[in-house]
Amino acid sequence: MKFRLFLATLLVFTSGFAQLKYAPEKPVLIIGIVVEQMRYDYITTYWDNFGENGFKRLIYEGTNCKNTKFNYLLTQSASGFASISSGTEPAVHGIVSDYWFDRLSDKYLYAVTDDNCKTVGSKSGEGKCSPAQMAVSTFADELKIASKGQSKSFAIALRDQAAVLLAGHSATGAFWLDNQSGKWITSSHYSDTLPSWVKTFNDKALTDFYLLKDWTTLVPMERYKSYFPDNNQYEEGFSKTLKTFPHAIPQYHKQASDFRTIRYTPYGNTLTTDFAIATILEEKLGTDEHTDFLTVSYSVNHYISDKFGPGSVELADVYLRLDLEIARILTLIDERFGKRDVVVYLTSNQGDGYAPGYLKSMNIPSGEFKQMSALALLKTYLKAVYGRGEWIKTYTDHQIYLNRSLIEESGISLVAMQTSISEFMVQFTGVATALGSESLKNNNFTQGIYEKFRNSYHQRRSGDIIINLEPGWVQITESSQHSSAYNYDTHVPLIWYGWKMKRKTISRAINVTDIAPTLSDFLNISFPNAASGNPIFELIEQ
């Protein structure tokens, strides 16, 4: 009897001891989750409707860096992805926007277009992409270097710029969805052929399957009462008459010319998770002594916010369903590895702003800056001051590009013209600041809005004059707005989970550029070669 009691006590003790597993020296797998265009306050906005195993589990069991921001002016999607992966700002990594005007070729360039590459996995041209225009290394690149190529690294997203810029230059693979075929593709920059398992995955035709499903709310409509009405004046919707639930996705898809529809349904996120899980299993990530890295970017949130706006029932439903996708990933970690063997972090590439119409209804200063009207007046002004001529090449993303050849031929000072234009533009209501590139080159701004100007400015790619609007002001009226240095566009979530992370909250200011150096610090490897951020030392302090 005493022996049996002793044995039972011993079993309980050893079982409990086994559960107190110490974290390994380094994680076997790092998973980065990027929720595109996610404001920090979405966590609290949707909290009551979240389940227990997604966002709440990350918060309850992980470390929440609740004051994480981007520190540059033009918070565009592509710039955000590059800053997350490289640990530095657009001024250094060179991805100043989604598109920019190239003075040498006299045309617009997309951040990841590379005509030297070929599409792999489709007959379309949507795989002609690479990170060639990103001038720096990423954490994933440094991981490859440190492991002598033994560590695997992948990036997955519905859209190309997310996958490419998060993957970096030397990734094992980067995959995105081809809008023409609805299949996952890659670029010849990464591989000349698709892995056999990707071909098998594509053969399942899951994109077609998901596009057969109507989109109804996950929970009863009354649970969404704290958000905007389902039909509200601030959302664009699929069309003027297709703005409310239920959404007949098969009908919308029939009217479309390709598979782009999947981006505008929550099933696009489900498809992304399906492919991410397949990547972990088929590539056997985290199964040897070399730490592997996977980044998963959820693009649907970006597209739905642009169509329906913050506060919409559609965006709320997308977040509730995304909560389930995150739970799927955490469950896989439990089953395959164990929480202490894996690092998970969740962040976003940019925030999101409310439509000016809604802000006005709340008596908050806001408005619409009519840039084309302003440019027409500016051209008239320049002709009056400098004579006839096309002094302006183009305008894009708050930036004016001047005709430098004409200015030089006319013997006009570039600095003088930039100053003149800057002073003219700030006369318009809604324009807070306008700054010329020569001023940014010749001054070392280290704080305030001017530092954010500097961090966005790239000498070869940025415009001659960069314009900053007042808070709440946007260029055009859409359901969603971004590309500013204000909190609604810069403040994003950053949550760390697993490995040595404890449940805590870090309230001090953290820069998104701190993510990549922190990952390098975890593994005791070199930071990305131009990283300006610093490791978040509180994450694993004893």
Coordinates of C-alpha atoms in Angstrom, one line a residue:
M1 CA 0.0 0.0 0.0
K2 CA 2.8 2.4 1.0
F3 CA 4.7 1.5 -2.2
R4 CA 1.6 2.2 -4.4
L5 CA 1.2 5.6 -2.7
F6 CA 4.8 6.4 -3.2
L7 CA 4.6 5.3 -6.8
A8 CA 1.5 7.5 -7.4
T9 CA 3.2 10.4 -5.8
L10 CA 6.3 9.9 -7.9
L11 CA 4.3 9.7 -11.1
V12 CA 2.5 13.0 -10.3
F13 CA 5.8 14.7 -9.5
T14 CA 7.6 13.5 -12.6
S15 CA 4.6 14.3 -14.8
G16 CA 4.6 17.8 -13.4
F17 CA 8.3 18.2 -13.8
A18 CA 8.1 17.1 -17.4
Q19 CA 5.6 19.8 -18.1
L20 CA 7.9 22.4 -16.8
K21 CA 10.0 22.1 -19.9
Y22 CA 12.8 24.7 -20.2
A23 CA 13.0 26.7 -23.4
P24 CA 15.8 25.6 -25.7
E25 CA 18.8 27.7 -26.3
K26 CA 17.2 28.9 -29.6
P27 CA 13.8 28.3 -31.2
V28 CA 13.5 25.7 -33.9
L29 CA 11.1 27.8 -35.9
I30 CA 10.2 31.5 -36.0
I31 CA 6.8 32.5 -37.4
G32 CA 6.1 36.1 -38.3
I33 CA 2.4 37.0 -38.8
V34 CA 1.7 40.3 -40.6
V35 CA -1.9 41.5 -40.5
E36 CA -2.0 44.1 -43.3
Q37 CA -3.3 47.5 -42.4
M38 CA -4.1 46.7 -38.8
R39 CA -4.4 49.6 -36.3
Y40 CA -3.3 48.8 -32.8
D41 CA -6.7 49.6 -31.4
Y42 CA -8.4 46.9 -33.4
I43 CA -7.3 44.5 -30.7
T44 CA -9.5 46.3 -28.1
T45 CA -12.2 47.1 -30.7
Y46 CA -12.9 43.5 -31.5
W47 CA -11.8 42.0 -28.2
D48 CA -15.2 41.0 -26.9
N49 CA -16.0 39.0 -30.0
F50 CA -12.7 37.2 -30.2
G51 CA -12.4 33.6 -29.2
E52 CA -10.0 32.3 -26.6
N53 CA -7.4 30.7 -28.8
G54 CA -6.3 33.4 -31.2
F55 CA -5.6 37.1 -30.4
K56 CA -6.5 36.6 -26.8
R57 CA -4.1 33.7 -26.4
L58 CA -1.3 35.7 -27.8
I59 CA -2.0 38.5 -25.4
Y60 CA -2.7 36.3 -22.3
E61 CA 0.4 34.1 -22.8
G62 CA 2.7 36.5 -24.6
T63 CA 4.3 39.9 -24.5
N64 CA 2.4 42.9 -25.8
C65 CA 4.5 45.8 -27.1
K66 CA 1.6 48.3 -27.0
N67 CA 3.5 51.4 -28.2
T68 CA 5.0 50.2 -31.4
K69 CA 5.1 52.7 -34.4
F70 CA 6.7 53.4 -37.7
N71 CA 9.0 56.4 -37.7
Y72 CA 8.6 57.8 -41.2
L73 CA 6.2 60.0 -43.1
L74 CA 4.8 58.0 -46.1
T75 CA 3.5 54.8 -44.5
Q76 CA 2.8 52.9 -47.6
S77 CA 2.2 49.1 -47.8
A78 CA 5.5 48.2 -49.5
S79 CA 7.5 50.5 -47.2
G80 CA 6.1 48.8 -44.2
F81 CA 7.0 45.3 -45.3
A82 CA 10.5 46.3 -46.1
S83 CA 11.0 48.0 -42.8
I84 CA 9.7 45.0 -40.9
S85 CA 12.1 42.6 -42.6
S86 CA 15.2 44.9 -42.8
G87 CA 15.1 46.8 -39.6
T88 CA 15.5 50.2 -41.2
E89 CA 13.6 53.0 -42.9
P90 CA 12.7 53.8 -46.5
A91 CA 15.5 56.3 -46.7
V92 CA 17.9 53.4 -46.4
H93 CA 16.2 50.3 -47.8
G94 CA 14.9 52.3 -50.8
I95 CA 11.3 51.1 -50.9
V96 CA 9.8 54.6 -50.5
S97 CA 6.3 53.7 -51.6
D98 CA 4.3 51.1 -53.5
Y99 CA 5.2 52.9 -56.7
W100 CA 7.6 55.8 -57.5
F101 CA 8.6 57.8 -60.5
D102 CA 12.0 56.7 -61.9
R103 CA 13.8 59.7 -63.4
L104 CA 16.1 57.7 -65.6
S105 CA 13.5 55.6 -67.3
D106 CA 10.9 58.4 -67.1
K107 CA 8.2 56.0 -65.9
Y108 CA 6.6 54.6 -62.7
L109 CA 8.2 51.6 -61.1
Y110 CA 6.4 49.1 -58.9
A111 CA 8.3 48.2 -55.7
V112 CA 8.9 44.5 -56.6
T113 CA 8.7 44.4 -60.4
D114 CA 11.7 42.8 -62.1
D115 CA 11.5 42.2 -65.8
N116 CA 14.6 40.0 -65.6
C117 CA 12.5 37.4 -63.8
K118 CA 10.0 34.9 -65.0
T119 CA 6.7 33.6 -63.5
V120 CA 7.0 30.1 -62.1
G121 CA 3.8 28.2 -61.8
S122 CA 1.6 30.2 -64.3
K123 CA 1.6 31.6 -67.8
S124 CA 0.8 35.1 -66.5
G125 CA 3.4 37.8 -65.9
E126 CA 2.5 38.2 -62.2
G127 CA 5.6 36.3 -61.1
K128 CA 8.0 38.8 -62.7
C129 CA 9.1 40.0 -59.3
S130 CA 12.1 40.2 -57.0
P131 CA 13.5 42.2 -54.0
A132 CA 16.1 43.7 -56.3
Q133 CA 15.0 47.3 -55.6
M134 CA 15.4 46.7 -51.8
A135 CA 19.0 47.9 -51.2
V136 CA 19.6 46.1 -47.9
S137 CA 19.6 42.6 -46.3
T138 CA 16.8 41.3 -44.2
F139 CA 16.7 39.1 -41.0
A140 CA 15.9 36.1 -43.3
D141 CA 19.0 36.9 -45.4
E142 CA 21.2 37.1 -42.3
L143 CA 19.8 33.8 -41.0
K144 CA 20.7 32.2 -44.3
I145 CA 24.3 33.6 -44.1
A146 CA 24.8 32.5 -40.5
S147 CA 23.6 29.0 -41.1
K148 CA 25.6 28.6 -44.3
G149 CA 22.4 28.1 -46.2
Q150 CA 21.0 25.4 -43.9
S151 CA 18.2 27.3 -42.4
K152 CA 15.0 27.5 -44.5
S153 CA 13.0 30.7 -44.9
F154 CA 9.7 31.3 -46.6
A155 CA 7.2 34.1 -47.0
I156 CA 3.6 33.7 -48.0
A157 CA 0.9 36.3 -49.0
L158 CA -1.9 36.8 -51.4
R159 CA -0.1 39.7 -53.0
D160 CA 3.4 39.8 -54.4
Q161 CA 4.9 42.8 -52.6
A162 CA 4.2 41.3 -49.2
A163 CA 5.7 37.9 -50.0
V164 CA 8.8 39.3 -51.8
L165 CA 9.7 42.1 -49.4
L166 CA 9.2 40.0 -46.3
A167 CA 11.1 37.1 -47.8
G168 CA 14.2 39.1 -48.7
H169 CA 16.9 38.3 -51.2
S170 CA 18.0 34.7 -50.4
A171 CA 14.8 33.1 -49.2
T172 CA 14.2 29.4 -49.8
G173 CA 10.8 30.4 -51.2
A174 CA 8.3 33.2 -51.6
F175 CA 4.8 32.5 -52.8
W176 CA 1.8 34.6 -53.7
L177 CA -1.5 34.0 -55.5
D178 CA -1.7 34.4 -59.2
N179 CA -4.8 36.4 -60.1
Q180 CA -5.1 34.8 -63.5
S181 CA -5.1 31.2 -62.5
G182 CA -6.0 31.3 -58.8
K183 CA -2.8 29.2 -58.0
W184 CA 0.2 29.9 -55.8
I185 CA 3.2 31.0 -57.9
T186 CA 6.7 32.3 -57.4
S187 CA 9.4 34.0 -59.3
S188 CA 12.5 32.7 -61.0
H189 CA 14.5 34.8 -58.6
Y190 CA 13.8 32.1 -56.0
S191 CA 13.4 28.9 -58.1
D192 CA 13.0 27.7 -61.7
T193 CA 10.3 25.2 -60.7
L194 CA 7.5 24.9 -58.2
P195 CA 8.1 22.3 -55.5
S196 CA 6.0 19.2 -56.2
W197 CA 4.0 19.7 -53.0
V198 CA 3.0 23.2 -54.2
K199 CA 1.8 21.7 -57.5
T200 CA -0.2 19.2 -55.5
F201 CA -1.7 21.9 -53.4
N202 CA -2.6 23.9 -56.5
D203 CA -4.3 20.9 -58.0
K204 CA -6.8 20.9 -55.1
A205 CA -8.3 24.1 -56.6
L206 CA -9.1 25.6 -53.2
T207 CA -9.4 29.1 -54.6
D208 CA -12.3 27.9 -56.8
F209 CA -13.8 26.1 -53.8
Y210 CA -13.7 29.1 -51.6
L211 CA -15.2 31.3 -54.3
L212 CA -18.3 29.1 -54.3
K213 CA -19.1 30.2 -50.7
D214 CA -21.3 33.1 -49.8
W215 CA -20.0 35.5 -47.2
T216 CA -22.3 35.7 -44.2
T217 CA -21.4 37.0 -40.8
L218 CA -19.6 34.7 -38.4
V219 CA -21.8 35.7 -35.4
P220 CA -25.3 37.2 -35.3
M221 CA -25.6 40.7 -36.7
E222 CA -26.6 42.1 -33.3
R223 CA -23.1 41.2 -32.0
Y224 CA -21.7 43.9 -34.4
K225 CA -23.8 46.7 -33.0
S226 CA -20.8 48.6 -31.7
Y227 CA -19.6 49.1 -35.3
F228 CA -21.0 51.2 -38.1
P229 CA -24.3 50.1 -39.6
D230 CA -24.0 47.4 -42.3
N231 CA -25.0 50.0 -44.9
N232 CA -23.2 53.2 -44.2
Q233 CA -22.2 56.2 -46.2
Y234 CA -18.5 55.8 -45.5
E235 CA -18.0 52.5 -47.4
E236 CA -17.4 52.0 -51.1
G237 CA -18.5 48.3 -51.0
F238 CA -18.3 46.0 -54.0
S239 CA -20.5 48.5 -55.8
K240 CA -23.1 51.1 -54.8
T241 CA -25.7 48.4 -54.6
L242 CA -23.6 45.6 -53.1
K243 CA -22.6 46.9 -49.7
T244 CA -24.5 44.7 -47.2
F245 CA -24.5 41.2 -45.9
P246 CA -24.9 38.5 -47.1
H247 CA -22.4 38.9 -49.9
A248 CA -23.0 36.6 -52.9
I249 CA -19.4 35.9 -53.6
P250 CA -20.1 33.4 -56.4
Q251 CA -22.1 36.1 -58.2
Y252 CA -19.4 38.7 -57.7
H253 CA -16.8 36.2 -59.0
K254 CA -18.7 35.5 -62.2
Q255 CA -18.7 39.2 -63.0
A256 CA -14.9 39.4 -62.5
S257 CA -12.3 38.7 -65.1
D258 CA -9.9 36.8 -62.8
F259 CA -9.5 35.4 -59.3
R260 CA -8.9 38.8 -57.7
T261 CA -12.2 38.3 -55.9
I262 CA -10.7 36.1 -53.3
R263 CA -8.8 39.1 -51.9
Y264 CA -12.1 40.7 -51.0
T265 CA -13.4 37.7 -49.0
P266 CA -12.3 36.3 -45.6
Y267 CA -11.7 33.0 -47.4
G268 CA -8.5 34.6 -48.8
N269 CA -7.1 34.5 -45.3
T270 CA -8.3 30.9 -44.9
L271 CA -6.5 30.0 -48.1
T272 CA -3.4 31.7 -46.8
T273 CA -3.4 29.7 -43.6
D274 CA -4.0 26.5 -45.6
F275 CA -0.9 27.2 -47.6
A276 CA 1.2 28.3 -44.6
I277 CA 0.3 25.0 -42.8
A278 CA 1.2 23.0 -45.9
T279 CA 4.5 24.9 -46.0
I280 CA 5.4 24.0 -42.4
L281 CA 4.5 20.3 -42.9
E282 CA 5.8 19.7 -46.4
E283 CA 9.1 21.6 -46.0
K284 CA 9.5 20.0 -42.5
L285 CA 10.2 23.3 -40.9
G286 CA 11.6 23.3 -37.4
T287 CA 12.7 19.7 -37.5
D288 CA 16.5 20.0 -37.3
E289 CA 19.2 21.9 -35.4
H290 CA 18.9 24.9 -37.8
T291 CA 16.3 27.5 -36.9
D292 CA 13.8 28.0 -39.8
F293 CA 11.7 31.1 -40.5
L294 CA 8.2 31.6 -42.0
T295 CA 6.4 34.9 -42.5
V296 CA 2.7 34.8 -43.3
S297 CA 1.0 38.0 -44.4
Y298 CA -2.8 38.3 -44.3
S299 CA -3.7 40.6 -47.2
V300 CA -7.5 40.4 -47.1
N301 CA -7.7 42.9 -44.2
H302 CA -6.0 45.5 -46.4
Y303 CA -8.4 45.0 -49.3
I304 CA -11.6 44.9 -47.1
S305 CA -10.6 48.0 -45.2
D306 CA -10.0 49.8 -48.5
K307 CA -13.4 48.7 -49.8
F308 CA -15.5 49.1 -46.6
G309 CA -13.4 51.1 -44.2
P310 CA -12.6 50.9 -40.5
G311 CA -15.6 50.4 -38.4
S312 CA -17.5 48.4 -41.0
V313 CA -19.2 45.2 -40.3
E314 CA -17.3 43.6 -43.1
L315 CA -13.9 44.5 -41.6
A316 CA -15.1 43.3 -38.1
D317 CA -16.1 40.0 -39.5
V318 CA -12.8 39.6 -41.3
Y319 CA -11.0 40.1 -38.0
L320 CA -13.2 37.6 -36.1
R321 CA -12.5 35.1 -38.8
L322 CA -8.8 35.9 -38.8
D323 CA -8.9 35.2 -35.1
L324 CA -9.7 31.6 -36.0
E325 CA -6.9 31.4 -38.5
I326 CA -4.4 32.5 -35.9
A327 CA -5.8 29.8 -33.6
R328 CA -5.2 27.2 -36.3
I329 CA -1.5 28.2 -36.4
L330 CA -1.1 28.1 -32.7
T331 CA -2.8 24.7 -32.5
L332 CA -0.4 23.4 -35.1
I333 CA 2.5 24.7 -33.0
D334 CA 1.1 22.9 -29.9
E335 CA 0.7 19.6 -31.8
R336 CA 3.9 19.6 -33.8
F337 CA 6.5 21.4 -31.7
G338 CA 5.3 22.8 -28.4
K339 CA 5.0 26.5 -27.5
R340 CA 8.5 26.7 -26.0
D341 CA 10.2 25.6 -29.2
V342 CA 8.7 28.3 -31.4
V343 CA 8.7 32.1 -31.6
V344 CA 5.6 33.8 -33.0
Y345 CA 5.3 37.5 -33.5
L346 CA 2.4 39.5 -34.9
T347 CA 2.5 42.9 -36.3
S348 CA 1.3 45.0 -39.2
N349 CA 2.8 46.9 -42.2
Q350 CA 0.8 50.0 -41.6
G351 CA -2.2 51.4 -39.7
D352 CA -5.4 52.8 -41.0
G353 CA -7.4 56.0 -40.9
Y354 CA -11.1 56.8 -40.9
A355 CA -12.8 58.5 -43.8
P356 CA -12.9 62.3 -43.4
G357 CA -16.7 62.3 -43.6
Y358 CA -16.9 60.2 -40.5
L359 CA -14.4 62.3 -38.7
K360 CA -16.4 65.5 -39.6
S361 CA -19.5 63.9 -38.2
M362 CA -17.7 63.7 -34.9
N363 CA -16.5 67.3 -35.2
I364 CA -12.9 66.2 -35.6
P365 CA -10.8 68.4 -37.9
S366 CA -10.4 66.6 -41.2
G367 CA -10.9 67.1 -44.9
E368 CA -10.1 66.3 -48.4
F369 CA -7.1 67.8 -50.2
K370 CA -7.9 68.1 -53.9
Q371 CA -4.4 67.6 -55.2
M372 CA -5.2 67.9 -58.9
S373 CA -6.8 71.3 -58.4
A374 CA -3.8 72.3 -56.3
L375 CA -1.4 71.1 -59.0
A376 CA -3.3 73.0 -61.7
L377 CA -2.9 76.2 -59.7
L378 CA 0.8 75.4 -59.0
K379 CA 1.5 75.1 -62.7
T380 CA -0.1 78.4 -63.4
Y381 CA 2.0 80.0 -60.7
L382 CA 5.2 78.5 -62.0
K383 CA 4.5 79.7 -65.5
A384 CA 3.9 83.2 -64.1
V385 CA 7.2 83.2 -62.1
Y386 CA 9.5 81.2 -64.4
G387 CA 7.9 81.4 -67.8
R388 CA 6.2 78.9 -70.0
G389 CA 7.2 75.2 -69.7
E390 CA 6.3 71.9 -68.2
W391 CA 8.1 72.4 -64.9
I392 CA 6.4 69.5 -63.2
K393 CA 7.0 65.9 -64.4
T394 CA 4.4 64.2 -62.2
Y395 CA 2.8 63.9 -58.8
T396 CA 2.4 60.7 -56.8
D397 CA 2.0 59.8 -53.2
H398 CA 2.3 63.3 -51.7
Q399 CA 5.4 63.9 -53.9
I400 CA 6.0 66.4 -56.7
Y401 CA 8.6 65.4 -59.2
L402 CA 10.1 68.4 -61.1
N403 CA 11.4 68.5 -64.7
R404 CA 15.0 68.8 -63.7
S405 CA 16.4 68.9 -67.2
L406 CA 14.2 71.9 -68.1
I407 CA 15.2 73.6 -64.8
E408 CA 18.9 73.1 -65.5
E409 CA 18.6 74.2 -69.2
S410 CA 16.8 77.4 -68.0
G411 CA 19.6 78.2 -65.5
I412 CA 17.2 78.2 -62.6
S413 CA 18.3 77.2 -59.1
L414 CA 16.7 73.9 -58.1
V415 CA 16.8 74.9 -54.5
A416 CA 15.0 78.2 -55.2
M417 CA 12.3 76.5 -57.2
Q418 CA 11.8 73.8 -54.5
T419 CA 11.6 76.5 -51.8
S420 CA 9.1 78.5 -53.9
I421 CA 6.9 75.5 -54.5
S422 CA 7.0 74.5 -50.8
E423 CA 5.9 77.9 -49.8
F424 CA 3.1 77.9 -52.4
M425 CA 1.8 74.5 -51.4
V426 CA 1.5 75.2 -47.7
Q427 CA -1.0 78.0 -48.5
F428 CA -3.6 75.3 -49.3
T429 CA -6.0 74.3 -46.6
G430 CA -5.1 70.9 -45.3
V431 CA -1.4 71.1 -46.1
A432 CA 0.6 71.1 -42.9
T433 CA 4.2 71.0 -44.3
A434 CA 5.9 70.9 -47.7
L435 CA 9.7 70.3 -47.8
G436 CA 12.1 70.2 -50.7
S437 CA 14.6 67.4 -51.3
E438 CA 17.6 69.8 -51.2
S439 CA 16.6 70.8 -47.7
L440 CA 16.3 67.1 -46.6
K441 CA 19.7 66.4 -48.1
N442 CA 21.4 69.3 -46.4
N443 CA 19.9 69.2 -42.9
N444 CA 20.3 66.5 -40.3
F445 CA 16.8 66.4 -38.8
T446 CA 16.7 64.2 -35.7
Q447 CA 13.2 64.8 -34.2
G448 CA 9.6 65.6 -34.8
I449 CA 7.9 65.6 -38.2
Y450 CA 11.1 66.6 -40.0
E451 CA 12.8 63.4 -38.9
K452 CA 9.9 61.5 -40.4
F453 CA 10.4 63.4 -43.6
R454 CA 14.1 62.5 -43.6
N455 CA 13.3 58.8 -42.9
S456 CA 11.0 58.6 -45.9
Y457 CA 13.4 60.5 -48.3
H458 CA 15.5 58.5 -50.7
Q459 CA 17.8 60.7 -52.9
R460 CA 17.4 58.7 -56.0
R461 CA 13.7 57.8 -55.8
S462 CA 11.8 60.4 -53.8
G463 CA 10.1 63.5 -55.3
D464 CA 11.5 67.0 -55.2
I465 CA 8.9 68.2 -52.8
I466 CA 7.2 66.0 -50.2
I467 CA 3.9 67.1 -48.8
N468 CA 2.5 66.4 -45.4
L469 CA -1.2 66.9 -44.8
E470 CA -2.9 68.0 -41.5
P471 CA -4.1 65.2 -39.2
G472 CA -7.4 63.7 -40.5
W473 CA -6.8 65.1 -44.0
V474 CA -6.5 62.8 -47.1
Q475 CA -6.0 63.3 -50.8
I476 CA -9.1 61.6 -52.0
T477 CA -12.3 60.4 -50.3
E478 CA -12.1 56.6 -49.8
S479 CA -13.4 54.4 -47.1
S480 CA -9.8 53.9 -45.8
Q481 CA -6.8 56.2 -45.7
H482 CA -3.1 55.9 -45.0
S483 CA 0.3 57.3 -45.9
S484 CA 0.8 59.8 -43.1
A485 CA 3.0 60.1 -40.0
Y486 CA 0.1 60.3 -37.6
N487 CA -0.8 57.7 -35.0
Y488 CA -3.7 56.2 -37.0
D489 CA -1.2 55.2 -39.7
T490 CA 1.9 54.5 -37.6
H491 CA 0.7 52.8 -34.5
V492 CA 0.5 49.0 -35.0
P493 CA 0.4 45.9 -32.9
L494 CA 3.5 43.9 -31.9
I495 CA 2.9 40.8 -29.9
W496 CA 5.5 38.1 -29.1
Y497 CA 4.6 34.6 -28.1
G498 CA 6.3 31.3 -27.3
W499 CA 9.9 30.3 -26.6
K500 CA 11.2 32.5 -23.6
M501 CA 8.5 35.1 -23.8
K502 CA 6.5 35.7 -20.6
R503 CA 3.1 37.3 -20.1
K504 CA 3.8 41.0 -19.8
T505 CA 3.1 44.4 -21.3
I506 CA 5.8 46.7 -22.6
S507 CA 4.6 50.3 -22.7
R508 CA 7.7 52.2 -23.8
A509 CA 8.1 53.4 -27.4
I510 CA 9.3 50.8 -29.8
N511 CA 10.0 51.2 -33.5
V512 CA 8.9 48.6 -36.0
T513 CA 12.6 48.6 -37.1
D514 CA 13.4 46.9 -33.8
I515 CA 11.7 43.6 -34.9
A516 CA 14.5 42.4 -37.2
P517 CA 17.4 43.2 -34.8
T518 CA 15.4 41.5 -32.0
L519 CA 15.1 38.3 -34.1
S520 CA 18.8 38.4 -34.8
D521 CA 19.6 38.9 -31.1
F522 CA 17.5 35.8 -30.3
L523 CA 19.8 33.7 -32.4
N524 CA 23.0 35.6 -31.7
I525 CA 23.6 36.3 -35.4
S526 CA 24.4 39.5 -37.3
F527 CA 21.7 42.2 -37.6
P528 CA 20.5 43.0 -41.2
N529 CA 23.3 45.0 -42.7
A530 CA 21.7 48.4 -42.5
A531 CA 19.4 47.9 -39.5
S532 CA 18.9 51.0 -37.4
G533 CA 16.6 49.4 -34.8
N534 CA 17.6 47.9 -31.5
P535 CA 16.7 44.6 -29.8
I536 CA 13.8 44.7 -27.4
F537 CA 15.8 43.5 -24.4
E538 CA 12.8 43.2 -22.1
L539 CA 11.4 40.2 -24.1
I540 CA 13.6 37.5 -22.6
E541 CA 15.2 39.2 -19.6
Q542 CA 15.4 37.0 -16.6

